[in-house]
Amino acid sequence: MVRIIQPQTERLRLRQWRDEDSAPFAALNADPRVMEYFPETLDRAASDAAMRRNRTHIAERGWGFWAVERKEGGEFIGFVGIKQAPEVLPFAPCVEIGWRLAAEFWGCGYASEAARASLEVAFEILRLSEIVSFTALQNYRSQRVMQRLGMCAEPHAFDHPLLPESSPLRRHCLYRLSAAQWRCNSEPG
């Protein structure tokens, strides 16, 4: 049986998905602000399918894109975590870190806080050697989170192979963080 890892921070719980996450997850996936740098918003069926994939990934591996809830109040705010990146990417195989939070929770430091807990799992429990993150070139908010995590941008952008050539979001940047860099950045003083 796989042990489910469920990290916590001072303010947040990263946990396995629950049925009651479906409605708030669908609401954030339908929000054009949240989905600005994705090809499209998701309808309820597509959102539920994404939730099932996240839940299955965690059930099979013990880690993945976790549902995130605030400890105070217990409300679902989105997801943060690590998962195997799609094999079609030019830098695969690799494990990516990602996040998607409801807009009302932006600007509170939750993405960075939960991502740091995810990196701790990646490097201290799973003993991975590297984590990557990528986003559309225009997504400066996510790039700032990557930078706050100590990730380093690759010098060249790439075309995301799952997006059509005509998509303005096709050009992506890639950030990397090695276990050694993370440990160096995490040392006190």
Short mmCIF file of C-alpha atoms in Angstrom, two decimals:
data_model
loop_
_atom_site.label_atom_id
_atom_site.label_comp_id
_atom_site.label_asym_id
_atom_site.label_seq_id
_atom_site.Cartn_x
_atom_site.Cartn_y
_atom_site.Cartn_z
CA MET A 1 0.00 0.00 0.00
CA VAL A 2 1.27 3.46 -0.93
CA ARG A 3 1.80 5.91 1.92
CA ILE A 4 0.10 9.21 1.08
CA ILE A 5 2.35 12.16 1.89
CA GLN A 6 0.36 15.19 3.09
CA PRO A 7 2.67 18.09 3.97
CA GLN A 8 1.65 21.00 6.15
CA THR A 9 2.91 24.52 6.63
CA GLU A 10 2.15 27.06 9.30
CA ARG A 11 -1.03 28.13 7.46
CA LEU A 12 -1.80 25.37 4.97
CA ARG A 13 -2.57 21.67 4.56
CA LEU A 14 -1.58 19.92 1.32
CA ARG A 15 -3.75 16.82 1.15
CA GLN A 16 -5.42 14.19 -0.93
CA TRP A 17 -8.46 15.38 -2.87
CA ARG A 18 -11.99 15.00 -1.47
CA ASP A 19 -15.32 14.89 -3.27
CA GLU A 20 -16.28 18.24 -1.73
CA ASP A 21 -13.33 19.89 -3.54
CA SER A 22 -15.10 19.40 -6.86
CA ALA A 23 -17.29 22.54 -6.77
CA PRO A 24 -14.63 25.06 -5.65
CA PHE A 25 -12.10 23.48 -8.02
CA ALA A 26 -14.57 23.84 -10.90
CA ALA A 27 -15.16 27.47 -9.93
CA LEU A 28 -11.47 28.35 -10.05
CA ASN A 29 -10.99 26.44 -13.34
CA ALA A 30 -13.88 28.43 -14.84
CA ASP A 31 -12.41 31.78 -13.73
CA PRO A 32 -10.79 33.59 -16.70
CA ARG A 33 -8.32 35.34 -14.35
CA VAL A 34 -7.03 32.01 -13.00
CA MET A 35 -6.91 30.42 -16.45
CA GLU A 36 -5.45 33.44 -18.27
CA TYR A 37 -2.26 31.57 -19.21
CA PHE A 38 -3.94 28.28 -20.11
CA PRO A 39 -5.53 27.55 -23.49
CA GLU A 40 -9.06 27.79 -22.07
CA THR A 41 -11.19 27.70 -18.96
CA LEU A 42 -12.49 24.29 -17.96
CA ASP A 43 -16.13 23.25 -17.79
CA ARG A 44 -17.32 21.15 -14.86
CA ALA A 45 -16.71 17.81 -16.60
CA ALA A 46 -13.12 18.73 -17.56
CA SER A 47 -12.44 20.10 -14.08
CA ASP A 48 -13.78 16.93 -12.43
CA ALA A 49 -11.61 14.83 -14.77
CA ALA A 50 -8.54 16.87 -13.78
CA MET A 51 -9.40 16.38 -10.11
CA ARG A 52 -9.71 12.61 -10.64
CA ARG A 53 -6.31 12.53 -12.38
CA ASN A 54 -4.72 14.43 -9.48
CA ARG A 55 -6.36 12.13 -6.93
CA THR A 56 -5.26 9.00 -8.81
CA HIS A 57 -1.68 10.26 -9.17
CA ILE A 58 -1.46 10.78 -5.40
CA ALA A 59 -3.11 7.44 -4.64
CA GLU A 60 -0.62 5.61 -6.89
CA ARG A 61 2.55 7.46 -5.88
CA GLY A 62 1.84 9.05 -2.50
CA TRP A 63 2.51 12.55 -3.87
CA GLY A 64 1.30 14.81 -6.67
CA PHE A 65 -0.69 17.99 -7.15
CA TRP A 66 -2.24 18.17 -3.69
CA ALA A 67 -5.46 19.94 -2.81
CA VAL A 68 -4.59 22.90 -0.58
CA GLU A 69 -6.71 24.17 2.27
CA ARG A 70 -6.18 26.91 4.78
CA LYS A 71 -5.81 25.59 8.32
CA GLU A 72 -7.82 28.53 9.62
CA GLY A 73 -11.32 27.99 8.25
CA GLY A 74 -10.48 24.83 6.31
CA GLU A 75 -11.48 26.24 2.91
CA PHE A 76 -10.11 24.76 -0.31
CA ILE A 77 -7.95 27.33 -2.11
CA GLY A 78 -6.53 25.37 -5.07
CA PHE A 79 -3.67 22.97 -5.67
CA VAL A 80 0.09 22.95 -5.32
CA GLY A 81 2.51 20.09 -5.71
CA ILE A 82 4.83 17.99 -7.79
CA LYS A 83 4.16 15.47 -10.52
CA GLN A 84 5.75 13.72 -13.46
CA ALA A 85 5.78 16.19 -16.37
CA PRO A 86 4.31 15.13 -19.74
CA GLU A 87 6.74 12.95 -21.70
CA VAL A 88 6.27 15.08 -24.84
CA LEU A 89 8.16 18.01 -23.31
CA PRO A 90 11.66 18.51 -24.73
CA PHE A 91 13.28 18.27 -21.27
CA ALA A 92 11.39 15.14 -20.08
CA PRO A 93 11.57 12.91 -18.17
CA CYS A 94 11.36 15.16 -15.15
CA VAL A 95 9.23 16.12 -12.18
CA GLU A 96 7.53 19.50 -12.27
CA ILE A 97 6.25 21.74 -9.52
CA GLY A 98 3.02 23.62 -10.18
CA TRP A 99 0.22 25.56 -8.57
CA ARG A 100 -3.22 26.97 -9.30
CA LEU A 101 -5.02 29.00 -6.66
CA ALA A 102 -8.39 30.72 -6.64
CA ALA A 103 -7.93 34.43 -7.39
CA GLU A 104 -9.23 35.55 -4.00
CA PHE A 105 -6.19 33.87 -2.42
CA TRP A 106 -3.55 35.50 -4.62
CA GLY A 107 -1.07 37.87 -3.02
CA CYS A 108 -1.08 36.08 0.35
CA GLY A 109 2.10 34.08 -0.18
CA TYR A 110 0.20 30.78 -0.25
CA ALA A 111 1.66 29.54 -3.56
CA SER A 112 5.24 30.06 -2.39
CA GLU A 113 4.53 28.62 1.05
CA ALA A 114 2.93 25.45 -0.29
CA ALA A 115 5.54 25.13 -3.04
CA ARG A 116 8.33 25.21 -0.46
CA ALA A 117 6.63 22.34 1.39
CA SER A 118 6.38 20.48 -1.95
CA LEU A 119 10.09 21.03 -2.60
CA GLU A 120 10.89 19.64 0.83
CA VAL A 121 8.99 16.48 -0.10
CA ALA A 122 10.75 16.32 -3.48
CA PHE A 123 14.26 16.73 -2.15
CA GLU A 124 14.17 15.37 1.42
CA ILE A 125 11.66 12.52 1.20
CA LEU A 126 11.70 11.47 -2.46
CA ARG A 127 15.39 12.36 -2.89
CA LEU A 128 14.84 13.77 -6.37
CA SER A 129 17.86 15.44 -7.97
CA GLU A 130 15.96 18.24 -9.73
CA ILE A 131 12.57 19.92 -10.06
CA VAL A 132 11.43 21.98 -13.04
CA SER A 133 8.65 24.47 -13.59
CA PHE A 134 7.44 26.06 -16.79
CA THR A 135 4.84 28.55 -17.91
CA ALA A 136 3.88 30.81 -20.79
CA LEU A 137 6.35 33.66 -21.25
CA GLN A 138 3.61 36.18 -20.40
CA ASN A 139 2.89 34.63 -16.97
CA TYR A 140 5.02 36.89 -14.81
CA ARG A 141 3.13 36.05 -11.61
CA SER A 142 4.15 32.38 -11.78
CA GLN A 143 7.68 33.30 -12.81
CA ARG A 144 7.98 35.45 -9.68
CA VAL A 145 6.95 32.45 -7.56
CA MET A 146 9.60 30.34 -9.33
CA GLN A 147 12.21 33.01 -8.59
CA ARG A 148 11.15 33.25 -4.92
CA LEU A 149 11.68 29.48 -4.69
CA GLY A 150 15.27 29.95 -5.86
CA MET A 151 14.64 28.39 -9.28
CA CYS A 152 16.87 29.47 -12.17
CA ALA A 153 15.57 30.34 -15.62
CA GLU A 154 16.98 28.49 -18.59
CA PRO A 155 18.39 30.94 -21.17
CA HIS A 156 16.19 29.74 -24.03
CA ALA A 157 12.41 29.54 -24.32
CA PHE A 158 10.70 26.52 -25.84
CA ASP A 159 7.51 25.83 -27.76
CA HIS A 160 5.04 23.79 -25.71
CA PRO A 161 4.29 20.80 -27.95
CA LEU A 162 0.73 20.38 -26.66
CA LEU A 163 -0.28 23.88 -27.76
CA PRO A 164 -1.07 24.77 -31.38
CA GLU A 165 1.52 26.77 -33.32
CA SER A 166 -0.98 29.63 -33.57
CA SER A 167 -1.41 29.92 -29.78
CA PRO A 168 0.01 33.09 -28.21
CA LEU A 169 0.76 30.90 -25.16
CA ARG A 170 2.89 28.35 -27.05
CA ARG A 171 6.24 29.99 -26.13
CA HIS A 172 7.23 28.90 -22.61
CA CYS A 173 10.05 29.54 -20.19
CA LEU A 174 11.67 26.78 -18.16
CA TYR A 175 13.01 27.09 -14.62
CA ARG A 176 15.09 24.49 -12.80
CA LEU A 177 16.12 23.84 -9.21
CA SER A 178 18.59 21.15 -8.21
CA ALA A 179 18.60 19.47 -4.84
CA ALA A 180 22.02 21.02 -4.15
CA GLN A 181 20.72 24.53 -4.96
CA TRP A 182 17.67 23.98 -2.77
CA ARG A 183 19.77 22.82 0.17
CA CYS A 184 22.11 25.78 -0.26
CA ASN A 185 19.15 28.20 -0.40
CA SER A 186 17.51 26.53 2.62
CA GLU A 187 20.51 26.76 4.94
CA PRO A 188 20.01 29.26 7.76
CA GLY A 189 22.14 32.39 7.76
#
